[in-house]
Amino acid sequence: IVFLDSDMMVLNDINELFDKPNMSAVQAGRFKYPDWVRLNSGCMVFTPNKDIEKELFESILPTINERASQGLECGDQDVINYYLNNWSDCEELHLPQSYNVFFSWLPEYVNVYGQTPDIVHFIGGGKPWFHKGLEGLKYLIGLIRFQRVCAWTYLKYRTLLYKIGLTDFLLKYGLKKR
């Protein structure tokens, strides 16, 4: 299974991910922070396994306790990193950076690699779907000033969103199968 967070957008063909080994993921941001070793669960490849499922569930409470003792919150990614504590040493599980590039780092990624990534991840609170109407236009203008590749990705996202909305509208109001 190739799992993608719902705040990700696929820009290129990602079929090769289906051939990757179980628990493959990206050390998202490593191109910017070379010392980064943790996996980002936004894009993961896994094979369902009841034993691993059980062990992951058993890792939840220890992960919460460890994170709480450090004054940190805990999420699914933290549990996976706790469970796969030697993941960073397993090079065969490291997917290329192109499969999980944070939108806010998109210009830096393009400058480093000279190409757009395969998957963009809209992490944090600045999700593009929060920007509508005039606010959305201001957001887009800011992206154009920031870098063309950000604006192109955002426009691609908005086009996809409008296509989904139009399809829903047509299905709801009259173009039903006969």
N, CA and C atoms as an extended XYZ file, in Angstrom:
534
Properties=species:S:1:pos:R:3:atomname:S:1:resname:S:1:resid:I:1 pbc="F F F"
N         0.852       -1.174        0.000 N   ILE     1
C         0.000        0.000        0.000 CA  ILE     1
C         0.894        1.232        0.000 C   ILE     1
N         0.537        2.198       -0.840 N   VAL     2
C         1.205        3.491       -0.799 CA  VAL     2
C         0.247        4.441       -0.086 C   VAL     2
N         0.663        4.906        1.077 N   PHE     3
C        -0.148        5.808        1.882 CA  PHE     3
C         0.326        7.235        1.656 C   PHE     3
N        -0.633        8.144        1.427 N   LEU     4
C        -0.328        9.569        1.301 CA  LEU     4
C        -1.239       10.344        2.232 C   LEU     4
N        -0.671       11.285        2.981 N   ASP     5
C        -1.489       12.195        3.783 CA  ASP     5
C        -2.463       12.925        2.873 C   ASP     5
N        -3.583       13.334        3.424 N   SER     6
C        -4.585       14.033        2.615 CA  SER     6
C        -4.150       15.445        2.249 C   SER     6
N        -3.076       15.950        2.837 N   ASP     7
C        -2.584       17.283        2.483 CA  ASP     7
C        -1.372       17.211        1.545 C   ASP     7
N        -1.363       16.168        0.717 N   MET     8
C        -0.299       16.004       -0.267 CA  MET     8
C        -0.902       16.069       -1.667 C   MET     8
N        -0.075       16.490       -2.628 N   MET     9
C        -0.524       16.548       -4.008 CA  MET     9
C         0.531       15.887       -4.889 C   MET     9
N         0.081       14.910       -5.672 N   VAL    10
C         0.969       14.187       -6.577 CA  VAL    10
C         1.109       14.993       -7.866 C   VAL    10
N         2.352       15.243       -8.266 N   LEU    11
C         2.633       16.033       -9.462 CA  LEU    11
C         3.157       15.187      -10.619 C   LEU    11
N         3.696       14.030      -10.331 N   ASN    12
C         4.277       13.162      -11.359 CA  ASN    12
C         3.873       11.708      -11.095 C   ASN    12
N         4.228       10.857      -12.017 N   ASP    13
C         3.955        9.425      -11.881 CA  ASP    13
C         4.714        8.870      -10.669 C   ASP    13
N         4.006        8.157       -9.796 N   ILE    14
C         4.643        7.584       -8.605 CA  ILE    14
C         4.503        6.063       -8.558 C   ILE    14
N         4.223        5.443       -9.698 N   ASN    15
C         4.003        3.995       -9.739 CA  ASN    15
C         5.165        3.187       -9.175 C   ASN    15
N         6.373        3.683       -9.282 N   GLU    16
C         7.521        2.923       -8.778 CA  GLU    16
C         7.457        2.698       -7.265 C   GLU    16
N         6.663        3.505       -6.565 N   LEU    17
C         6.542        3.319       -5.119 CA  LEU    17
C         5.960        1.949       -4.770 C   LEU    17
N         5.127        1.402       -5.649 N   PHE    18
C         4.510        0.104       -5.376 CA  PHE    18
C         5.531       -1.035       -5.384 C   PHE    18
N         6.733       -0.769       -5.870 N   ASP    19
C         7.795       -1.778       -5.883 CA  ASP    19
C         8.778       -1.606       -4.722 C   ASP    19
N         8.545       -0.634       -3.880 N   LYS    20
C         9.469       -0.364       -2.771 CA  LYS    20
C         9.167       -1.291       -1.587 C   LYS    20
N        10.171       -1.519       -0.728 N   PRO    21
C         9.964       -2.430        0.407 CA  PRO    21
C         9.064       -1.851        1.501 C   PRO    21
N         8.547       -2.758        2.318 N   ASN    22
C         7.700       -2.412        3.454 CA  ASN    22
C         8.386       -1.384        4.358 C   ASN    22
N         7.641       -0.378        4.757 N   MET    23
C         8.068        0.700        5.657 CA  MET    23
C         9.025        1.690        5.007 C   MET    23
N         8.974        1.784        3.679 N   SER    24
C         9.750        2.811        2.988 CA  SER    24
C         9.089        4.167        3.212 C   SER    24
N         9.903        5.188        3.391 N   ALA    25
C         9.403        6.549        3.603 CA  ALA    25
C        10.538        7.528        3.274 C   ALA    25
N        10.235        8.798        3.431 N   VAL    26
C        11.197        9.855        3.113 CA  VAL    26
C        11.694       10.506        4.401 C   VAL    26
N        12.962       10.802        4.433 N   GLN    27
C        13.507       11.648        5.487 CA  GLN    27
C        13.253       13.081        5.011 C   GLN    27
N        11.986       13.460        5.045 N   ALA    28
C        11.553       14.720        4.438 CA  ALA    28
C        12.329       15.899        5.022 C   ALA    28
N        12.902       16.681        4.138 N   GLY    29
C        13.663       17.848        4.552 CA  GLY    29
C        15.153       17.609        4.679 C   GLY    29
N        15.576       16.387        4.438 N   ARG    30
C        17.003       16.084        4.584 CA  ARG    30
C        17.859       16.901        3.609 C   ARG    30
N        17.293       17.237        2.449 N   PHE    31
C        18.063       18.054        1.500 CA  PHE    31
C        18.378       19.421        2.101 C   PHE    31
N        17.543       19.878        3.022 N   LYS    32
C        17.748       21.177        3.664 CA  LYS    32
C        18.518       21.029        4.981 C   LYS    32
N        18.212       19.952        5.714 N   TYR    33
C        18.859       19.673        6.999 CA  TYR    33
C        19.514       18.289        6.920 C   TYR    33
N        20.777       18.205        6.501 N   PRO    34
C        21.442       16.919        6.271 CA  PRO    34
C        21.478       15.991        7.494 C   PRO    34
N        21.348       16.531        8.694 N   ASP    35
C        21.379       15.701        9.900 CA  ASP    35
C        20.026       15.078       10.231 C   ASP    35
N        18.986       15.423        9.478 N   TRP    36
C        17.641       14.904        9.730 CA  TRP    36
C        17.620       13.404        9.435 C   TRP    36
N        17.158       12.595       10.400 N   VAL    37
C        17.163       11.143       10.204 CA  VAL    37
C        15.779       10.502       10.317 C   VAL    37
N        14.818       11.203       10.903 N   ARG    38
C        13.496       10.605       11.124 CA  ARG    38
C        12.707       10.498        9.826 C   ARG    38
N        11.882        9.478        9.761 N   LEU    39
C        10.993        9.339        8.607 CA  LEU    39
C         9.807       10.276        8.767 C   LEU    39
N         9.241       10.678        7.657 N   ASN    40
C         8.002       11.449        7.654 CA  ASN    40
C         6.926       10.518        7.129 C   ASN    40
N         5.858       10.347        7.896 N   SER    41
C         4.821        9.371        7.547 CA  SER    41
C         3.840        9.892        6.501 C   SER    41
N         4.070       11.070        5.950 N   GLY    42
C         3.179       11.622        4.932 CA  GLY    42
C         3.093       10.765        3.685 C   GLY    42
N         4.188       10.148        3.313 N   CYS    43
C         4.235        9.228        2.176 CA  CYS    43
C         4.984        7.987        2.646 C   CYS    43
N         4.248        6.890        2.752 N   MET    44
C         4.858        5.642        3.209 CA  MET    44
C         4.394        4.483        2.342 C   MET    44
N         5.250        3.502        2.238 N   VAL    45
C         4.908        2.258        1.564 CA  VAL    45
C         4.889        1.183        2.636 C   VAL    45
N         3.811        0.425        2.684 N   PHE    46
C         3.782       -0.666        3.660 CA  PHE    46
C         2.948       -1.833        3.158 C   PHE    46
N         3.251       -2.971        3.730 N   THR    47
C         2.518       -4.203        3.466 CA  THR    47
C         1.754       -4.540        4.735 C   THR    47
N         0.433       -4.630        4.670 N   PRO    48
C        -0.333       -4.944        5.887 CA  PRO    48
C         0.177       -6.234        6.545 C   PRO    48
N         0.323       -6.156        7.863 N   ASN    49
C         0.842       -7.278        8.621 CA  ASN    49
C         0.273       -7.182       10.036 C   ASN    49
N        -0.458       -8.196       10.461 N   LYS    50
C        -1.117       -8.183       11.785 CA  LYS    50
C        -0.110       -8.088       12.928 C   LYS    50
N         1.054       -8.731       12.795 N   ASP    51
C         2.057       -8.673       13.860 CA  ASP    51
C         2.596       -7.253       14.023 C   ASP    51
N         2.893       -6.606       12.894 N   ILE    52
C         3.386       -5.226       12.953 CA  ILE    52
C         2.301       -4.317       13.505 C   ILE    52
N         1.058       -4.526       13.087 N   GLU    53
C        -0.060       -3.726       13.606 CA  GLU    53
C        -0.118       -3.824       15.129 C   GLU    53
N        -0.028       -5.038       15.638 N   LYS    54
C        -0.072       -5.261       17.098 CA  LYS    54
C         1.090       -4.540       17.789 C   LYS    54
N         2.292       -4.690       17.229 N   GLU    55
C         3.470       -4.053       17.817 CA  GLU    55
C         3.376       -2.526       17.764 C   GLU    55
N         2.808       -1.988       16.687 N   LEU    56
C         2.619       -0.537       16.598 CA  LEU    56
C         1.649       -0.058       17.673 C   LEU    56
N         0.538       -0.773       17.852 N   PHE    57
C        -0.410       -0.396       18.897 CA  PHE    57
C         0.232       -0.472       20.279 C   PHE    57
N         1.085       -1.462       20.496 N   GLU    58
C         1.787       -1.582       21.783 CA  GLU    58
C         2.815       -0.475       21.978 C   GLU    58
N         3.220        0.181       20.904 N   SER    59
C         4.198        1.272       20.978 CA  SER    59
C         3.562        2.620       21.297 C   SER    59
N         2.242        2.701       21.217 N   ILE    60
C         1.580        3.998       21.398 CA  ILE    60
C         1.835        4.573       22.789 C   ILE    60
N         1.531        3.817       23.835 N   LEU    61
C         1.678        4.342       25.196 CA  LEU    61
C         3.129        4.688       25.538 C   LEU    61
N         4.101        3.825       25.241 N   PRO    62
C         5.493        4.225       25.521 CA  PRO    62
C         5.918        5.485       24.752 C   PRO    62
N         5.435        5.615       23.529 N   THR    63
C         5.774        6.802       22.734 CA  THR    63
C         5.178        8.049       23.376 C   THR    63
N         3.904        7.976       23.759 N   ILE    64
C         3.243        9.115       24.410 CA  ILE    64
C         3.994        9.498       25.677 C   ILE    64
N         4.348        8.507       26.496 N   ASN    65
C         5.061        8.782       27.751 CA  ASN    65
C         6.417        9.425       27.504 C   ASN    65
N         7.145        8.892       26.526 N   GLU    66
C         8.467        9.453       26.215 CA  GLU    66
C         8.346       10.891       25.722 C   GLU    66
N         7.424       11.136       24.807 N   ARG    67
C         7.246       12.478       24.251 CA  ARG    67
C         6.752       13.455       25.326 C   ARG    67
N         5.813       12.997       26.162 N   ALA    68
C         5.281       13.855       27.227 CA  ALA    68
C         6.383       14.243       28.212 C   ALA    68
N         7.282       13.305       28.511 N   SER    69
C         8.383       13.613       29.441 CA  SER    69
C         9.315       14.685       28.871 C   SER    69
N         9.285       14.861       27.549 N   GLN    70
C        10.095       15.887       26.880 CA  GLN    70
C         9.278       17.150       26.594 C   GLN    70
N         8.000       17.140       27.044 N   GLY    71
C         7.129       18.283       26.808 CA  GLY    71
C         6.647       18.383       25.370 C   GLY    71
N         6.615       17.244       24.668 N   LEU    72
C         6.231       17.233       23.263 CA  LEU    72
C         4.902       16.520       23.059 C   LEU    72
N         4.193       16.907       22.002 N   GLU    73
C         2.964       16.212       21.623 CA  GLU    73
C         3.341       14.928       20.893 C   GLU    73
N         2.344       14.089       20.643 N   CYS    74
C         2.609       12.807       20.007 CA  CYS    74
C         1.606       12.557       18.893 C   CYS    74
N         2.109       12.092       17.765 N   GLY    75
C         1.240       11.760       16.639 CA  GLY    75
C         1.637       10.424       16.041 C   GLY    75
N         0.960       10.053       14.983 N   ASP    76
C         1.227        8.763       14.327 CA  ASP    76
C         2.679        8.632       13.892 C   ASP    76
N         3.237        9.694       13.373 N   GLN    77
C         4.619        9.677       12.911 CA  GLN    77
C         5.581        9.384       14.055 C   GLN    77
N         5.292        9.915       15.227 N   ASP    78
C         6.146        9.670       16.393 CA  ASP    78
C         6.097        8.206       16.808 C   ASP    78
N         4.907        7.606       16.746 N   VAL    79
C         4.764        6.185       17.095 CA  VAL    79
C         5.539        5.324       16.103 C   VAL    79
N         5.438        5.636       14.832 N   ILE    80
C         6.148        4.866       13.807 CA  ILE    80
C         7.656        5.005       13.992 C   ILE    80
N         8.120        6.222       14.264 N   ASN    81
C         9.555        6.427       14.490 CA  ASN    81
C        10.030        5.714       15.751 C   ASN    81
N         9.207        5.683       16.777 N   TYR    82
C         9.546        4.970       18.013 CA  TYR    82
C         9.650        3.471       17.717 C   TYR    82
N         8.657        2.942       17.016 N   TYR    83
C         8.619        1.518       16.690 CA  TYR    83
C         9.790        1.117       15.788 C   TYR    83
N        10.065        1.932       14.778 N   LEU    84
C        11.157        1.652       13.832 CA  LEU    84
C        12.403        2.440       14.238 C   LEU    84
N        12.852        2.227       15.460 N   ASN    85
C        13.924        3.063       16.013 CA  ASN    85
C        15.251        2.954       15.257 C   ASN    85
N        15.428        1.936       14.417 N   ASN    86
C        16.667        1.839       13.629 CA  ASN    86
C        16.406        2.109       12.142 C   ASN    86
N        15.251        2.686       11.824 N   TRP    87
C        14.876        2.951       10.435 CA  TRP    87
C        15.932        3.790        9.711 C   TRP    87
N        16.498        4.767       10.399 N   SER    88
C        17.467        5.660        9.739 CA  SER    88
C        18.711        4.915        9.259 C   SER    88
N        18.992        3.744        9.837 N   ASP    89
C        20.142        2.946        9.419 CA  ASP    89
C        19.826        2.024        8.239 C   ASP    89
N        18.561        1.947        7.839 N   CYS    90
C        18.122        1.037        6.772 CA  CYS    90
C        17.975        1.813        5.468 C   CYS    90
N        19.084        2.057        4.806 N   GLU    91
C        19.103        2.874        3.585 CA  GLU    91
C        18.115        2.402        2.526 C   GLU    91
N        17.866        1.094        2.455 N   GLU    92
C        16.963        0.558        1.436 CA  GLU    92
C        15.520        1.009        1.638 C   GLU    92
N        15.215        1.558        2.824 N   LEU    93
C        13.861        2.040        3.115 CA  LEU    93
C        13.705        3.538        2.881 C   LEU    93
N        14.780        4.210        2.522 N   HIS    94
C        14.754        5.661        2.336 CA  HIS    94
C        14.345        6.000        0.906 C   HIS    94
N        13.172        6.607        0.783 N   LEU    95
C        12.700        7.054       -0.526 CA  LEU    95
C        13.369        8.376       -0.886 C   LEU    95
N        13.478        8.675       -2.167 N   PRO    96
C        14.052        9.962       -2.582 CA  PRO    96
C        13.234       11.147       -2.040 C   PRO    96
N        13.920       12.235       -1.811 N   GLN    97
C        13.279       13.460       -1.303 CA  GLN    97
C        12.093       13.891       -2.154 C   GLN    97
N        12.126       13.586       -3.446 N   SER    98
C        11.086       14.046       -4.373 CA  SER    98
C         9.690       13.547       -4.015 C   SER    98
N         9.601       12.531       -3.164 N   TYR    99
C         8.299       11.969       -2.797 CA  TYR    99
C         7.664       12.633       -1.580 C   TYR    99
N         8.307       13.647       -1.026 N   ASN   100
C         7.710       14.344        0.122 CA  ASN   100
C         8.432       15.668        0.331 C   ASN   100
N         8.083       16.659       -0.478 N   VAL   101
C         8.702       17.982       -0.377 CA  VAL   101
C         7.682       18.945        0.213 C   VAL   101
N         8.053       19.566        1.306 N   PHE   102
C         7.164       20.532        1.954 CA  PHE   102
C         6.957       21.729        1.031 C   PHE   102
N         5.722       22.144        0.883 N   PHE   103
C         5.377       23.233       -0.022 CA  PHE   103
C         6.200       24.489        0.267 C   PHE   103
N         6.370       24.796        1.540 N   SER   104
C         7.113       26.015        1.889 CA  SER   104
C         8.595       25.921        1.508 C   SER   104
N         9.085       24.712        1.285 N   TRP   105
C        10.484       24.510        0.894 CA  TRP   105
C        10.630       24.249       -0.600 C   TRP   105
N         9.554       24.345       -1.341 N   LEU   106
C         9.555       24.027       -2.763 CA  LEU   106
C        10.605       24.810       -3.551 C   LEU   106
N        10.735       26.120       -3.371 N   PRO   107
C        11.764       26.856       -4.128 CA  PRO   107
C        13.178       26.343       -3.845 C   PRO   107
N        13.459       26.037       -2.584 N   GLU   108
C        14.795       25.535       -2.246 CA  GLU   108
C        15.040       24.169       -2.880 C   GLU   108
N        14.002       23.323       -2.882 N   TYR   109
C        14.127       22.006       -3.501 CA  TYR   109
C        14.444       22.150       -4.994 C   TYR   109
N        13.693       23.006       -5.670 N   VAL   110
C        13.902       23.216       -7.105 CA  VAL   110
C        15.302       23.774       -7.352 C   VAL   110
N        15.765       24.681       -6.494 N   ASN   111
C        17.119       25.224       -6.653 CA  ASN   111
C        18.187       24.151       -6.468 C   ASN   111
N        17.974       23.214       -5.539 N   VAL   112
C        18.949       22.156       -5.283 CA  VAL   112
C        18.930       21.102       -6.385 C   VAL   112
N        17.718       20.650       -6.782 N   TYR   113
C        17.603       19.521       -7.707 CA  TYR   113
C        17.279       19.924       -9.153 C   TYR   113
N        16.886       21.163       -9.384 N   GLY   114
C        16.603       21.630      -10.735 CA  GLY   114
C        15.347       21.052      -11.362 C   GLY   114
N        14.445       20.555      -10.556 N   GLN   115
C        13.193       19.987      -11.071 CA  GLN   115
C        12.117       20.057       -9.995 C   GLN   115
N        10.870       19.937      -10.425 N   THR   116
C         9.785       19.900       -9.453 CA  THR   116
C         9.725       18.505       -8.832 C   THR   116
N         9.257       18.403       -7.613 N   PRO   117
C         9.184       17.104       -6.946 CA  PRO   117
C         8.028       16.259       -7.483 C   PRO   117
N         7.988       15.014       -7.061 N   ASP   118
C         6.898       14.119       -7.439 CA  ASP   118
C         5.666       14.357       -6.571 C   ASP   118
N         5.894       14.667       -5.296 N   ILE   119
C         4.790       14.897       -4.363 CA  ILE   119
C         5.106       16.118       -3.505 C   ILE   119
N         4.134       17.021       -3.387 N   VAL   120
C         4.256       18.197       -2.529 CA  VAL   120
C         3.389       17.969       -1.296 C   VAL   120
N         3.934       18.324       -0.134 N   HIS   121
C         3.255       18.131        1.144 CA  HIS   121
C         2.940       19.502        1.752 C   HIS   121
N         1.663       19.795        1.924 N   PHE   122
C         1.228       21.076        2.500 CA  PHE   122
C         1.161       20.952        4.013 C   PHE   122
N         2.324       20.857        4.673 N   ILE   123
C         2.358       20.686        6.125 CA  ILE   123
C         2.001       21.985        6.830 C   ILE   123
N         1.661       21.868        8.104 N   GLY   124
C         1.412       23.042        8.932 CA  GLY   124
C         0.055       23.668        8.694 C   GLY   124
N        -0.081       24.891        9.163 N   GLY   125
C        -1.367       25.575        9.125 CA  GLY   125
C        -1.667       26.320        7.838 C   GLY   125
N        -0.698       26.517        6.969 N   GLY   126
C        -0.911       27.299        5.751 CA  GLY   126
C        -1.412       26.480        4.582 C   GLY   126
N        -2.439       25.702        4.787 N   LYS   127
C        -2.979       24.858        3.715 CA  LYS   127
C        -3.607       25.742        2.635 C   LYS   127
N        -3.429       25.406        1.366 N   PRO   128
C        -3.975       26.253        0.296 CA  PRO   128
C        -5.493       26.335        0.311 C   PRO   128
N        -6.170       25.348        0.840 N   TRP   129
C        -7.629       25.383        0.842 CA  TRP   129
C        -8.180       26.361        1.875 C   TRP   129
N        -7.319       26.932        2.701 N   PHE   130
C        -7.755       27.970        3.633 CA  PHE   130
C        -7.888       29.324        2.937 C   PHE   130
N        -7.338       29.450        1.729 N   HIS   131
C        -7.297       30.720        1.014 CA  HIS   131
C        -8.333       30.719       -0.100 C   HIS   131
N        -9.396       31.484        0.092 N   LYS   132
C       -10.475       31.536       -0.900 CA  LYS   132
C       -10.748       32.985       -1.281 C   LYS   132
N       -11.373       33.168       -2.440 N   GLY   133
C       -11.772       34.501       -2.881 CA  GLY   133
C       -10.600       35.449       -2.990 C   GLY   133
N       -10.777       36.672       -2.491 N   LEU   134
C        -9.736       37.701       -2.551 CA  LEU   134
C        -8.495       37.276       -1.771 C   LEU   134
N        -8.707       36.614       -0.654 N   GLU   135
C        -7.574       36.128        0.136 CA  GLU   135
C        -6.751       35.118       -0.686 C   GLU   135
N        -7.441       34.266       -1.441 N   GLY   136
C        -6.766       33.308       -2.304 CA  GLY   136
C        -5.960       33.986       -3.399 C   GLY   136
N        -6.510       35.065       -3.966 N   LEU   137
C        -5.801       35.813       -4.998 CA  LEU   137
C        -4.544       36.463       -4.415 C   LEU   137
N        -4.658       37.051       -3.226 N   LYS   138
C        -3.492       37.647       -2.564 CA  LYS   138
C        -2.431       36.580       -2.288 C   LYS   138
N        -2.885       35.401       -1.858 N   TYR   139
C        -1.980       34.289       -1.585 CA  TYR   139
C        -1.237       33.893       -2.865 C   TYR   139
N        -1.967       33.784       -3.978 N   LEU   140
C        -1.375       33.421       -5.255 CA  LEU   140
C        -0.367       34.470       -5.716 C   LEU   140
N        -0.698       35.745       -5.591 N   ILE   141
C         0.218       36.822       -5.976 CA  ILE   141
C         1.495       36.742       -5.143 C   ILE   141
N         1.337       36.449       -3.858 N   GLY   142
C         2.508       36.278       -2.998 CA  GLY   142
C         3.381       35.123       -3.457 C   GLY   142
N         2.745       34.041       -3.901 N   LEU   143
C         3.502       32.888       -4.387 CA  LEU   143
C         4.241       33.219       -5.677 C   LEU   143
N         3.600       33.978       -6.550 N   ILE   144
C         4.242       34.363       -7.814 CA  ILE   144
C         5.487       35.191       -7.508 C   ILE   144
N         5.367       36.098       -6.553 N   ARG   145
C         6.537       36.889       -6.158 CA  ARG   145
C         7.606       35.997       -5.544 C   ARG   145
N         7.157       35.000       -4.763 N   PHE   146
C         8.075       34.109       -4.047 CA  PHE   146
C         8.847       33.242       -5.029 C   PHE   146
N         8.122       32.554       -5.896 N   GLN   147
C         8.761       31.746       -6.936 CA  GLN   147
C         7.677       31.138       -7.817 C   GLN   147
N         7.939       31.122       -9.098 N   ARG   148
C         6.968       30.603      -10.066 CA  ARG   148
C         6.530       29.180       -9.768 C   ARG   148
N         7.454       28.328       -9.334 N   VAL   149
C         7.110       26.920       -9.119 CA  VAL   149
C         6.048       26.771       -8.030 C   VAL   149
N         6.069       27.626       -7.019 N   CYS   150
C         5.035       27.586       -5.975 CA  CYS   150
C         3.691       27.967       -6.564 C   CYS   150
N         3.680       29.004       -7.364 N   ALA   151
C         2.424       29.453       -7.970 CA  ALA   151
C         1.877       28.382       -8.902 C   ALA   151
N         2.737       27.749       -9.697 N   TRP   152
C         2.304       26.695      -10.609 CA  TRP   152
C         1.682       25.538       -9.825 C   TRP   152
N         2.320       25.132       -8.731 N   THR   153
C         1.802       24.029       -7.915 CA  THR   153
C         0.459       24.412       -7.305 C   THR   153
N         0.354       25.631       -6.810 N   TYR   154
C        -0.898       26.092       -6.219 CA  TYR   154
C        -2.003       26.137       -7.278 C   TYR   154
N        -1.711       26.641       -8.465 N   LEU   155
C        -2.714       26.685       -9.532 CA  LEU   155
C        -3.152       25.277       -9.939 C   LEU   155
N        -2.216       24.359       -9.970 N   LYS   156
C        -2.549       22.969      -10.285 CA  LYS   156
C        -3.490       22.399       -9.211 C   LYS   156
N        -3.201       22.707       -7.959 N   TYR   157
C        -4.056       22.279       -6.855 CA  TYR   157
C        -5.469       22.866       -7.017 C   TYR   157
N        -5.563       24.173       -7.278 N   ARG   158
C        -6.873       24.827       -7.412 CA  ARG   158
C        -7.658       24.244       -8.593 C   ARG   158
N        -6.978       23.946       -9.703 N   THR   159
C        -7.642       23.342      -10.859 CA  THR   159
C        -8.221       21.982      -10.486 C   THR   159
N        -7.451       21.193       -9.785 N   LEU   160
C        -7.923       19.891       -9.330 CA  LEU   160
C        -9.133       20.044       -8.416 C   LEU   160
N        -9.065       20.989       -7.512 N   LEU   161
C       -10.173       21.242       -6.583 CA  LEU   161
C       -11.440       21.646       -7.342 C   LEU   161
N       -11.313       22.521       -8.327 N   TYR   162
C       -12.473       22.940       -9.115 CA  TYR   162
C       -13.054       21.780       -9.919 C   TYR   162
N       -12.192       20.913      -10.478 N   LYS   163
C       -12.675       19.752      -11.221 CA  LYS   163
C       -13.476       18.822      -10.314 C   LYS   163
N       -12.998       18.622       -9.105 N   ILE   164
C       -13.726       17.782       -8.147 CA  ILE   164
C       -15.066       18.418       -7.820 C   ILE   164
N       -15.077       19.720       -7.564 N   GLY   165
C       -16.319       20.426       -7.252 CA  GLY   165
C       -17.308       20.378       -8.395 C   GLY   165
N       -16.837       20.575       -9.625 N   LEU   166
C       -17.710       20.532      -10.795 CA  LEU   166
C       -18.293       19.134      -10.982 C   LEU   166
N       -17.467       18.123      -10.823 N   THR   167
C       -17.946       16.744      -10.946 CA  THR   167
C       -19.014       16.450       -9.896 C   THR   167
N       -18.782       16.850       -8.663 N   ASP   168
C       -19.774       16.654       -7.599 CA  ASP   168
C       -21.078       17.365       -7.939 C   ASP   168
N       -20.974       18.605       -8.436 N   PHE   169
C       -22.157       19.381       -8.786 CA  PHE   169
C       -22.952       18.684       -9.892 C   PHE   169
N       -22.243       18.260      -10.952 N   LEU   170
C       -22.919       17.612      -12.073 CA  LEU   170
C       -23.574       16.301      -11.660 C   LEU   170
N       -22.938       15.562      -10.803 N   LEU   171
C       -23.525       14.303      -10.334 CA  LEU   171
C       -24.742       14.560       -9.440 C   LEU   171
N       -24.679       15.626       -8.675 N   LYS   172
C       -25.767       15.925       -7.742 CA  LYS   172
C       -26.975       16.534       -8.453 C   LYS   172
N       -26.726       17.347       -9.495 N   TYR   173
C       -27.818       18.117      -10.105 CA  TYR   173
C       -28.072       17.768      -11.565 C   TYR   173
N       -28.210       16.494      -11.868 N   GLY   174
C       -28.761       16.184      -13.169 CA  GLY   174
C       -28.030       15.296      -14.113 C   GLY   174
N       -26.735       15.182      -14.043 N   LEU   175
C       -26.056       14.323      -14.997 CA  LEU   175
C       -25.826       12.945      -14.392 C   LEU   175
N       -26.897       12.347      -13.952 N   LYS   176
C       -26.804       11.029      -13.354 CA  LYS   176
C       -26.871        9.981      -14.448 C   LYS   176
N       -26.261        8.839      -14.188 N   LYS   177
C       -26.324        7.744      -15.177 CA  LYS   177
C       -27.741        7.310      -15.371 C   LYS   177
N       -28.092        6.997      -16.614 N   ARG   178
C       -29.439        6.527      -16.927 CA  ARG   178
C       -29.428        5.051      -17.160 C   ARG   178
